Amino acid sequence: MTDMSLMEALRVQRSIRSFSSRPVPEEALRAVLRAATWAPSAGNRQPWRFVVVRDPAAKRQIGLWYDDSSRATYGNRPGAAGSQPTFSDSPVIILVCIDAVSTNPGPRSDFYRGASIFPAMQNLMLAATALGLGTRPTTMHRHHETDIKRLLGIPDSVDVAAIVPLGYPGDGEHFGGKKRKPLSEVAFDGAWSKPLSR
Ligand SMILES: Cc1cc2nc3c(=O)[nH]c(=O)nc-3n(C[C@H](O)[C@H](O)[C@H](O)COP(=O)(O)O)c2cc1C
């Protein structure tokens, strides 16, 4: 396994959109899932659950549902859903689930619930980057969440928060070079009116 510093992984991690057919080593898969479980969560309730999907037919079906959800949201605008079925080219997809009902009873806002699952997803993606593996956070499946849960036997009480493809980056894909606003536009020094200087 390769490795890189945390700051370097933070700098270069980006959404990888095509994957090589090279298999993901089982050891690497377990390493990224373990890193996900090192995330913080409210009350340390650890509501994350991960479903690893390798079966080509299941990946293809989930990709078709993703594309259908994408069309329902964005129509057929270019780039809304790619010409190839989503997820088919990544060796593995990971369903990042939250078992919020059994681990965190009581009404909670989406904001609060998301705050206990997305740090785990980011840990997973950063660990993957450190090992040379590409990922992408996706949430577009939500129109077909019930179908996905039925396909994989996921209980009703569990939410599929995101689907993360995992694999070595495909030809033409690269880490780094991501577009971000400068710090002066997003960080303030003591008051909202005062941008943090460089
Ligand atoms: C909560 C969340 C949901 C996202 N959903 C999708 C998605 O459904 N499909 C997709 O292709 N990318 C999705 N993305 C990836 C973003 O488009 C991507 O992170 C952003 O454009 C910045 O690009 P980068 O990750 O390459 O730096 C999502 C990202 C986040 C954080």
Coordinates of N, CA and C and ligand atoms in Angstrom, one line a residue:
M1 N 0.8 -1.2 0.0 CA 0.0 0.0 0.0 C 0.9 1.2 0.0
T2 N 0.5 2.3 -0.8 CA 1.2 3.5 -0.7 C 0.5 4.3 0.4
D3 N 1.1 5.5 0.7 CA 0.5 6.3 1.8 C 1.0 7.7 1.5
M4 N 0.3 8.7 2.1 CA 0.7 10.1 1.9 C 0.3 10.8 3.2
S5 N 0.8 12.1 3.4 CA 0.5 12.8 4.6 C -0.9 13.2 4.6
L6 N -1.5 13.5 5.7 CA -2.9 13.9 5.8 C -3.1 15.2 5.1
M7 N -2.2 16.2 5.2 CA -2.4 17.5 4.5 C -2.3 17.3 3.0
E8 N -1.5 16.4 2.5 CA -1.4 16.1 1.1 C -2.7 15.5 0.6
A9 N -3.2 14.5 1.4 CA -4.5 13.9 1.0 C -5.6 14.9 1.0
L10 N -5.7 15.8 2.0 CA -6.7 16.8 2.0 C -6.6 17.7 0.8
R11 N -5.4 18.0 0.4 CA -5.1 18.9 -0.8 C -5.6 18.3 -2.1
V12 N -5.3 17.0 -2.3 CA -5.5 16.4 -3.6 C -6.8 15.6 -3.8
Q13 N -7.4 15.3 -2.7 CA -8.6 14.5 -2.8 C -9.7 15.2 -3.6
R14 N -10.2 14.5 -4.6 CA -11.3 15.1 -5.4 C -12.2 14.0 -6.0
S15 N -13.3 14.4 -6.6 CA -14.2 13.5 -7.1 C -13.7 12.8 -8.3
I16 N -13.5 11.5 -8.3 CA -13.1 10.7 -9.4 C -14.3 10.2 -10.1
R17 N -14.3 10.4 -11.5 CA -15.6 10.1 -12.2 C -15.4 8.9 -13.1
S18 N -14.2 8.4 -13.3 CA -14.1 7.1 -14.1 C -13.0 6.3 -13.4
F19 N -13.1 5.0 -13.5 CA -12.3 4.1 -12.8 C -11.6 3.0 -13.7
S20 N -10.5 2.6 -13.2 CA -9.8 1.5 -13.9 C -10.4 0.2 -13.4
S21 N -10.2 -0.9 -14.2 CA -10.8 -2.2 -13.8 C -10.0 -2.9 -12.8
R22 N -8.8 -2.3 -12.5 CA -7.9 -3.0 -11.5 C -8.7 -3.2 -10.2
P23 N -8.6 -4.4 -9.6 CA -9.4 -4.7 -8.4 C -8.9 -3.9 -7.2
V24 N -9.8 -3.6 -6.3 CA -9.4 -3.0 -5.0 C -9.0 -4.1 -4.1
P25 N -7.7 -4.0 -3.5 CA -7.3 -5.1 -2.6 C -8.2 -5.1 -1.4
E26 N -8.5 -6.3 -0.9 CA -9.4 -6.4 0.3 C -8.8 -5.7 1.5
E27 N -7.5 -5.7 1.6 CA -6.8 -5.0 2.7 C -7.1 -3.5 2.7
A28 N -7.1 -3.0 1.4 CA -7.3 -1.5 1.3 C -8.8 -1.2 1.6
L29 N -9.7 -2.1 1.1 CA -11.1 -1.9 1.4 C -11.4 -1.8 2.9
R30 N -10.8 -2.7 3.6 CA -10.9 -2.7 5.1 C -10.3 -1.5 5.7
A31 N -9.2 -1.1 5.2 CA -8.5 0.1 5.7 C -9.3 1.3 5.6
V32 N -10.0 1.5 4.4 CA -10.8 2.7 4.3 C -12.0 2.7 5.1
L33 N -12.6 1.5 5.3 CA -13.8 1.4 6.1 C -13.4 1.6 7.6
R34 N -12.3 1.1 8.0 CA -11.8 1.3 9.4 C -11.6 2.8 9.6
A35 N -11.0 3.4 8.7 CA -10.8 4.9 8.8 C -12.1 5.6 9.0
A36 N -13.1 5.2 8.2 CA -14.5 5.8 8.3 C -15.0 5.7 9.8
T37 N -14.7 4.6 10.4 CA -15.2 4.4 11.8 C -14.5 5.1 12.8
W38 N -13.4 5.8 12.4 CA -12.6 6.7 13.3 C -13.2 8.1 13.4
A39 N -14.3 8.3 12.7 CA -14.9 9.6 12.6 C -15.6 9.9 14.0
P40 N -15.8 11.2 14.2 CA -16.7 11.6 15.4 C -18.1 11.4 15.1
S41 N -19.0 11.2 16.1 CA -20.4 11.2 15.9 C -21.1 11.7 17.2
A42 N -22.3 12.3 17.1 CA -22.9 12.8 18.3 C -23.1 11.7 19.3
G43 N -22.7 12.0 20.5 CA -22.8 11.0 21.6 C -22.0 9.8 21.4
N44 N -21.1 9.8 20.4 CA -20.3 8.6 20.0 C -21.2 7.4 19.7
R45 N -22.4 7.7 19.1 CA -23.4 6.7 18.8 C -23.0 5.8 17.6
Q46 N -22.1 6.4 16.8 CA -21.5 5.6 15.7 C -22.7 5.0 14.8
P47 N -23.5 5.8 14.3 CA -24.7 5.3 13.5 C -24.4 4.8 12.1
W48 N -23.1 4.9 11.7 CA -22.8 4.5 10.3 C -22.9 3.0 10.2
R49 N -23.3 2.6 9.0 CA -23.3 1.2 8.5 C -22.9 1.3 7.1
F50 N -22.1 0.3 6.6 CA -21.6 0.4 5.3 C -22.0 -0.9 4.5
V51 N -22.5 -0.8 3.4 CA -22.8 -2.0 2.5 C -21.9 -1.9 1.3
V52 N -21.0 -2.9 1.2 CA -20.0 -3.0 0.1 C -20.7 -3.8 -1.0
V53 N -20.8 -3.2 -2.2 CA -21.4 -3.9 -3.3 C -20.4 -4.1 -4.4
R54 N -20.1 -5.4 -4.7 CA -19.2 -5.8 -5.8 C -19.9 -6.4 -7.0
D55 N -21.1 -7.0 -6.7 CA -21.8 -7.7 -7.8 C -22.1 -6.8 -9.0
P56 N -21.6 -7.1 -10.2 CA -21.8 -6.2 -11.3 C -23.3 -5.9 -11.6
A57 N -24.2 -6.9 -11.5 CA -25.6 -6.7 -11.8 C -26.2 -5.7 -10.8
A58 N -25.8 -5.8 -9.5 CA -26.4 -4.9 -8.5 C -25.8 -3.5 -8.7
K59 N -24.5 -3.4 -9.0 CA -23.9 -2.1 -9.3 C -24.6 -1.4 -10.5
R60 N -24.9 -2.2 -11.5 CA -25.5 -1.7 -12.7 C -26.9 -1.2 -12.4
Q61 N -27.7 -2.0 -11.6 CA -29.0 -1.6 -11.3 C -29.1 -0.3 -10.5
I62 N -28.2 -0.3 -9.5 CA -28.1 0.9 -8.6 C -27.7 2.2 -9.5
G63 N -26.8 1.9 -10.4 CA -26.4 3.0 -11.3 C -27.6 3.5 -12.2
L64 N -28.4 2.6 -12.6 CA -29.6 3.0 -13.5 C -30.6 3.8 -12.6
W65 N -30.7 3.4 -11.4 CA -31.6 4.1 -10.5 C -31.0 5.5 -10.2
Y66 N -29.7 5.6 -10.0 CA -29.1 6.9 -9.8 C -29.3 7.8 -11.0
D67 N -29.1 7.2 -12.2 CA -29.3 8.0 -13.4 C -30.7 8.5 -13.6
D68 N -31.7 7.6 -13.2 CA -33.1 8.0 -13.3 C -33.4 9.1 -12.3
S69 N -32.8 9.0 -11.1 CA -33.0 10.1 -10.1 C -32.4 11.4 -10.6
S70 N -31.3 11.2 -11.2 CA -30.6 12.4 -11.7 C -31.5 13.1 -12.8
R71 N -32.0 12.3 -13.7 CA -32.9 12.9 -14.7 C -34.1 13.5 -14.1
A72 N -34.7 12.9 -13.1 CA -35.9 13.4 -12.4 C -35.6 14.8 -11.8
T73 N -34.3 14.9 -11.3 CA -33.9 16.2 -10.7 C -33.5 17.2 -11.7
Y74 N -32.7 16.8 -12.6 CA -32.0 17.8 -13.5 C -32.5 17.7 -15.0
G75 N -33.4 16.8 -15.3 CA -33.8 16.6 -16.7 C -32.6 16.0 -17.5
N76 N -32.7 16.2 -18.8 CA -31.6 15.6 -19.6 C -30.5 16.5 -19.9
R77 N -30.3 17.5 -19.1 CA -29.2 18.5 -19.4 C -27.9 17.8 -19.4
P78 N -27.0 18.2 -20.3 CA -25.7 17.5 -20.5 C -25.0 17.4 -19.1
G79 N -24.5 16.2 -18.9 CA -23.7 16.0 -17.7 C -24.6 15.6 -16.5
A80 N -25.9 15.7 -16.7 CA -26.8 15.3 -15.6 C -26.7 13.8 -15.3
A81 N -26.7 13.0 -16.3 CA -26.5 11.6 -16.1 C -25.6 11.2 -17.3
G82 N -24.5 10.5 -17.1 CA -23.5 10.3 -18.1 C -24.1 9.3 -19.1
S83 N -23.3 9.1 -20.3 CA -23.8 8.2 -21.3 C -23.6 6.7 -20.8
Q84 N -22.6 6.5 -20.0 CA -22.5 5.1 -19.5 C -23.2 5.0 -18.1
P85 N -23.8 3.9 -17.9 CA -24.5 3.7 -16.6 C -23.5 4.0 -15.4
T86 N -23.9 4.8 -14.5 CA -23.1 5.2 -13.4 C -22.8 4.0 -12.5
F87 N -21.6 4.0 -12.0 CA -21.1 3.0 -11.0 C -20.6 1.6 -11.6
S88 N -21.0 1.4 -12.9 CA -20.6 0.1 -13.5 C -19.1 -0.1 -13.6
D89 N -18.4 1.0 -13.8 CA -17.0 0.9 -14.0 C -16.1 0.9 -12.7
S90 N -16.7 1.1 -11.6 CA -15.9 1.0 -10.3 C -16.0 -0.4 -9.8
P91 N -14.9 -0.9 -9.3 CA -14.9 -2.3 -8.9 C -15.8 -2.5 -7.6
V92 N -16.0 -1.4 -6.9 CA -16.7 -1.5 -5.6 C -17.6 -0.3 -5.5
I93 N -18.8 -0.4 -5.0 CA -19.5 0.8 -4.5 C -19.8 0.6 -3.0
I94 N -19.7 1.6 -2.2 CA -20.0 1.5 -0.8 C -21.2 2.4 -0.5
L95 N -22.2 1.8 0.0 CA -23.4 2.5 0.5 C -23.1 3.0 1.9
V96 N -23.1 4.3 2.1 CA -22.9 4.9 3.4 C -24.2 5.1 4.0
C97 N -24.5 4.3 5.0 CA -25.9 4.3 5.6 C -25.8 4.8 7.0
I98 N -27.0 5.3 7.5 CA -27.1 5.8 8.9 C -28.3 5.1 9.5
D99 N -27.9 4.4 10.6 CA -29.0 3.7 11.4 C -29.4 4.6 12.5
A100 N -30.0 5.7 12.1 CA -30.3 6.8 13.0 C -31.4 6.5 14.0
V101 N -32.4 5.7 13.6 CA -33.5 5.5 14.5 C -33.1 4.6 15.7
S102 N -32.4 3.5 15.4 CA -32.1 2.7 16.6 C -30.9 3.3 17.4
T103 N -30.1 4.1 16.9 CA -29.0 4.6 17.7 C -29.2 6.0 18.2
N104 N -30.2 6.7 17.7 CA -30.4 8.1 18.1 C -31.8 8.5 18.1
P105 N -32.6 7.9 19.0 CA -34.0 8.1 19.0 C -34.4 9.6 19.2
G106 N -35.6 9.9 18.8 CA -36.2 11.3 18.9 C -36.0 12.0 17.6
P107 N -36.9 13.0 17.4 CA -36.8 13.8 16.2 C -35.6 14.6 16.1
R108 N -35.0 14.6 15.0 CA -33.7 15.3 14.7 C -33.8 15.9 13.3
S109 N -33.2 17.0 13.1 CA -33.2 17.6 11.8 C -32.2 16.8 10.9
D110 N -32.4 17.0 9.6 CA -31.5 16.4 8.6 C -30.1 16.9 8.8
F111 N -30.0 18.1 9.2 CA -28.7 18.8 9.5 C -27.9 18.0 10.6
Y112 N -28.6 17.8 11.6 CA -28.0 17.1 12.8 C -27.6 15.7 12.4
R113 N -28.6 15.0 11.7 CA -28.3 13.6 11.3 C -27.1 13.5 10.4
G114 N -27.1 14.4 9.4 CA -26.0 14.4 8.4 C -24.6 14.6 9.1
A115 N -24.7 15.4 10.2 CA -23.4 15.7 10.9 C -22.8 14.5 11.5
S116 N -23.6 13.4 11.7 CA -23.0 12.2 12.3 C -22.7 11.1 11.2
I117 N -22.8 11.4 9.9 CA -22.5 10.5 8.9 C -21.5 11.0 7.9
F118 N -21.6 12.3 7.6 CA -20.7 12.8 6.5 C -19.2 12.9 7.0
P119 N -18.9 13.1 8.3 CA -17.5 13.0 8.6 C -16.9 11.6 8.4
A120 N -17.7 10.6 8.6 CA -17.3 9.2 8.3 C -17.0 9.0 6.8
M121 N -17.9 9.5 6.0 CA -17.7 9.4 4.6 C -16.4 10.1 4.1
Q122 N -16.2 11.3 4.7 CA -15.0 12.1 4.3 C -13.7 11.3 4.8
N123 N -13.8 10.7 6.0 CA -12.6 9.9 6.4 C -12.3 8.8 5.4
L124 N -13.4 8.1 5.0 CA -13.3 7.0 4.1 C -12.6 7.5 2.8
M125 N -13.1 8.7 2.3 CA -12.5 9.2 1.0 C -11.1 9.7 1.1
L126 N -10.8 10.2 2.3 CA -9.4 10.7 2.5 C -8.4 9.5 2.6
A127 N -8.9 8.4 3.4 CA -8.1 7.2 3.5 C -7.8 6.6 2.1
A128 N -8.9 6.6 1.3 CA -8.8 6.0 0.0 C -7.7 6.8 -0.8
T129 N -7.8 8.1 -0.8 CA -6.8 9.0 -1.5 C -5.4 8.6 -1.1
A130 N -5.2 8.5 0.2 CA -3.9 8.2 0.8 C -3.4 6.9 0.2
L131 N -4.3 6.0 -0.2 CA -3.9 4.7 -0.7 C -3.9 4.6 -2.2
G132 N -4.1 5.8 -2.9 CA -4.1 5.9 -4.3 C -5.5 5.5 -4.9
L133 N -6.5 5.4 -4.1 CA -7.8 4.9 -4.6 C -8.7 6.2 -4.8
G134 N -9.5 6.2 -5.9 CA -10.4 7.3 -6.1 C -11.8 7.0 -5.5
T135 N -12.5 8.1 -5.2 CA -13.9 8.0 -4.7 C -14.6 9.2 -5.2
R136 N -15.9 9.2 -4.9 CA -16.8 10.3 -5.2 C -18.0 10.3 -4.3
P137 N -18.3 11.4 -3.6 CA -19.5 11.4 -2.8 C -20.7 11.5 -3.7
T138 N -21.7 10.7 -3.6 CA -22.9 10.9 -4.4 C -24.1 10.7 -3.6
T139 N -25.2 11.5 -3.9 CA -26.4 11.4 -3.1 C -27.6 11.4 -4.0
M140 N -27.4 11.3 -5.3 CA -28.5 11.5 -6.3 C -29.5 10.3 -6.3
H141 N -29.1 9.2 -5.6 CA -29.9 8.0 -5.7 C -31.2 8.1 -4.9
R142 N -31.4 9.2 -4.2 CA -32.5 9.3 -3.1 C -33.9 9.0 -3.6
H143 N -34.2 9.4 -4.9 CA -35.5 9.1 -5.5 C -35.8 7.6 -5.4
H144 N -34.7 6.8 -5.5 CA -34.9 5.3 -5.6 C -34.4 4.6 -4.3
E145 N -34.3 5.4 -3.3 CA -33.7 4.8 -2.0 C -34.5 3.5 -1.6
T146 N -35.8 3.5 -1.7 CA -36.6 2.4 -1.3 C -36.2 1.2 -2.1
D147 N -36.1 1.4 -3.5 CA -35.7 0.2 -4.3 C -34.4 -0.3 -4.0
I148 N -33.4 0.6 -3.7 CA -32.1 0.1 -3.3 C -32.1 -0.7 -2.0
K149 N -32.9 -0.2 -1.1 CA -32.9 -0.9 0.2 C -33.5 -2.3 0.0
R150 N -34.6 -2.3 -0.8 CA -35.2 -3.6 -1.0 C -34.2 -4.6 -1.7
L151 N -33.5 -4.1 -2.7 CA -32.5 -4.9 -3.4 C -31.5 -5.5 -2.5
L152 N -31.0 -4.7 -1.5 CA -29.9 -5.2 -0.7 C -30.3 -5.6 0.7
G153 N -31.6 -5.6 1.0 CA -32.1 -6.1 2.3 C -31.8 -5.1 3.4
I154 N -31.7 -3.8 3.1 CA -31.5 -2.8 4.1 C -32.8 -2.5 4.8
P155 N -32.8 -2.5 6.2 CA -34.0 -2.2 6.9 C -34.6 -0.8 6.6
D156 N -35.9 -0.7 6.8 CA -36.6 0.5 6.5 C -36.1 1.6 7.4
S157 N -35.6 1.3 8.6 CA -35.2 2.3 9.6 C -33.8 2.9 9.3
V158 N -33.2 2.4 8.2 CA -31.8 2.8 7.9 C -31.9 3.7 6.7
D159 N -31.2 4.9 6.7 CA -31.2 5.7 5.5 C -29.9 5.5 4.7
V160 N -30.0 5.4 3.4 CA -28.8 5.4 2.6 C -28.4 6.8 2.3
A161 N -27.4 7.3 3.0 CA -27.1 8.7 3.0 C -26.3 9.1 1.7
A162 N -25.5 8.2 1.3 CA -24.6 8.4 0.1 C -24.1 7.1 -0.5
I163 N -23.7 7.2 -1.8 CA -23.1 6.0 -2.4 C -21.8 6.5 -2.9
V164 N -20.7 5.8 -2.5 CA -19.3 6.2 -2.9 C -18.7 5.1 -3.7
P165 N -18.5 5.3 -5.0 CA -17.7 4.4 -5.8 C -16.2 4.4 -5.3
L166 N -15.6 3.2 -5.4 CA -14.2 3.1 -5.0 C -13.4 2.3 -6.0
G167 N -12.3 2.9 -6.4 CA -11.4 2.1 -7.3 C -10.2 3.0 -7.7
Y168 N -9.3 2.4 -8.4 CA -8.2 3.1 -8.9 C -8.7 4.1 -10.0
P169 N -8.2 5.3 -10.1 CA -8.6 6.3 -11.1 C -8.4 5.7 -12.5
G170 N -9.4 6.0 -13.4 CA -9.3 5.6 -14.8 C -8.4 6.5 -15.6
D171 N -8.2 6.2 -16.9 CA -7.3 7.0 -17.7 C -7.8 8.4 -17.8
G172 N -6.9 9.3 -17.6 CA -7.2 10.8 -17.7 C -7.7 11.3 -16.4
E173 N -7.9 10.5 -15.4 CA -8.3 11.0 -14.1 C -7.1 11.3 -13.3
H174 N -7.2 12.2 -12.4 CA -6.1 12.6 -11.6 C -6.5 13.1 -10.2
F175 N -5.6 13.1 -9.3 CA -5.9 13.7 -8.0 C -5.4 15.2 -8.1
G176 N -5.9 16.0 -7.2 CA -5.4 17.4 -7.2 C -6.1 18.3 -8.2
G177 N -5.7 19.6 -8.2 CA -6.2 20.5 -9.2 C -7.7 20.9 -8.9
K178 N -8.1 20.8 -7.7 CA -9.6 21.1 -7.5 C -9.8 22.6 -7.4
K179 N -11.0 23.0 -7.7 CA -11.3 24.4 -7.8 C -12.0 24.8 -6.5
R180 N -11.4 25.8 -5.8 CA -12.0 26.3 -4.5 C -11.8 27.8 -4.5
K181 N -12.8 28.4 -3.8 CA -12.7 29.8 -3.5 C -11.5 30.2 -2.7
P182 N -11.0 31.4 -2.8 CA -9.8 31.7 -2.0 C -10.3 31.9 -0.5
L183 N -9.4 31.7 0.4 CA -9.7 31.8 1.8 C -10.3 33.2 2.2
S184 N -9.8 34.2 1.5 CA -10.3 35.6 1.8 C -11.8 35.7 1.5
E185 N -12.4 34.9 0.7 CA -13.8 34.9 0.4 C -14.7 34.2 1.4
V186 N -14.1 33.3 2.1 CA -14.9 32.4 3.0 C -14.5 32.5 4.5
A187 N -13.4 33.2 4.8 CA -13.0 33.2 6.2 C -12.9 34.7 6.7
F188 N -13.4 35.0 7.9 CA -13.5 36.3 8.4 C -12.7 36.5 9.7
D189 N -12.2 37.6 9.9 CA -11.3 37.9 11.0 C -12.0 38.7 12.1
G190 N -12.7 38.1 13.0 CA -13.3 38.9 14.1 C -14.7 39.4 13.8
A191 N -15.0 39.7 12.5 CA -16.3 40.2 12.1 C -16.5 39.8 10.7
W192 N -17.8 39.7 10.3 CA -18.2 39.2 9.0 C -17.6 40.2 7.9
S193 N -17.5 41.4 8.3 CA -17.1 42.4 7.3 C -15.6 42.4 7.0
K194 N -14.9 41.7 7.7 CA -13.4 41.7 7.6 C -12.8 40.4 7.2
P195 N -12.5 40.3 5.8 CA -11.9 39.1 5.3 C -10.6 38.8 6.0
L196 N -10.4 37.5 6.2 CA -9.1 37.1 6.8 C -8.0 37.4 5.8
S197 N -7.0 38.1 6.1 CA -5.9 38.5 5.2 C -5.0 37.3 4.9
R198 N -4.3 37.3 3.9 CA -3.4 36.2 3.5 C -2.3 36.0 4.5
Ligands
LIG1 C1 -23.2 16.1 0.0 C2 -22.6 15.9 -1.4 C3 -23.4 15.3 -2.4 C4 -22.8 15.1 -3.7 N1 -23.6 14.5 -4.6 C5 -23.1 14.2 -5.8 C6 -23.8 13.4 -6.7 O1 -24.9 13.0 -6.5 N2 -23.2 13.1 -7.9 C7 -21.9 13.5 -8.2 O2 -21.4 13.2 -9.3 N3 -21.2 14.2 -7.3 C8 -21.7 14.6 -6.1 N4 -21.0 15.3 -5.2 C9 -19.6 15.7 -5.6 C10 -19.5 17.2 -5.8 O3 -20.1 17.5 -7.1 C11 -18.0 17.6 -5.8 O4 -17.5 17.3 -4.5 C12 -17.8 19.1 -6.1 O5 -18.2 19.3 -7.4 C13 -16.3 19.5 -5.9 O6 -15.5 18.7 -6.8 P1 -14.3 17.8 -6.2 O7 -14.8 16.9 -5.2 O8 -13.7 17.1 -7.4 O9 -13.3 18.8 -5.6 C14 -21.5 15.5 -3.9 C15 -20.7 16.1 -2.9 C16 -21.3 16.3 -1.7 C17 -20.4 16.8 -0.6

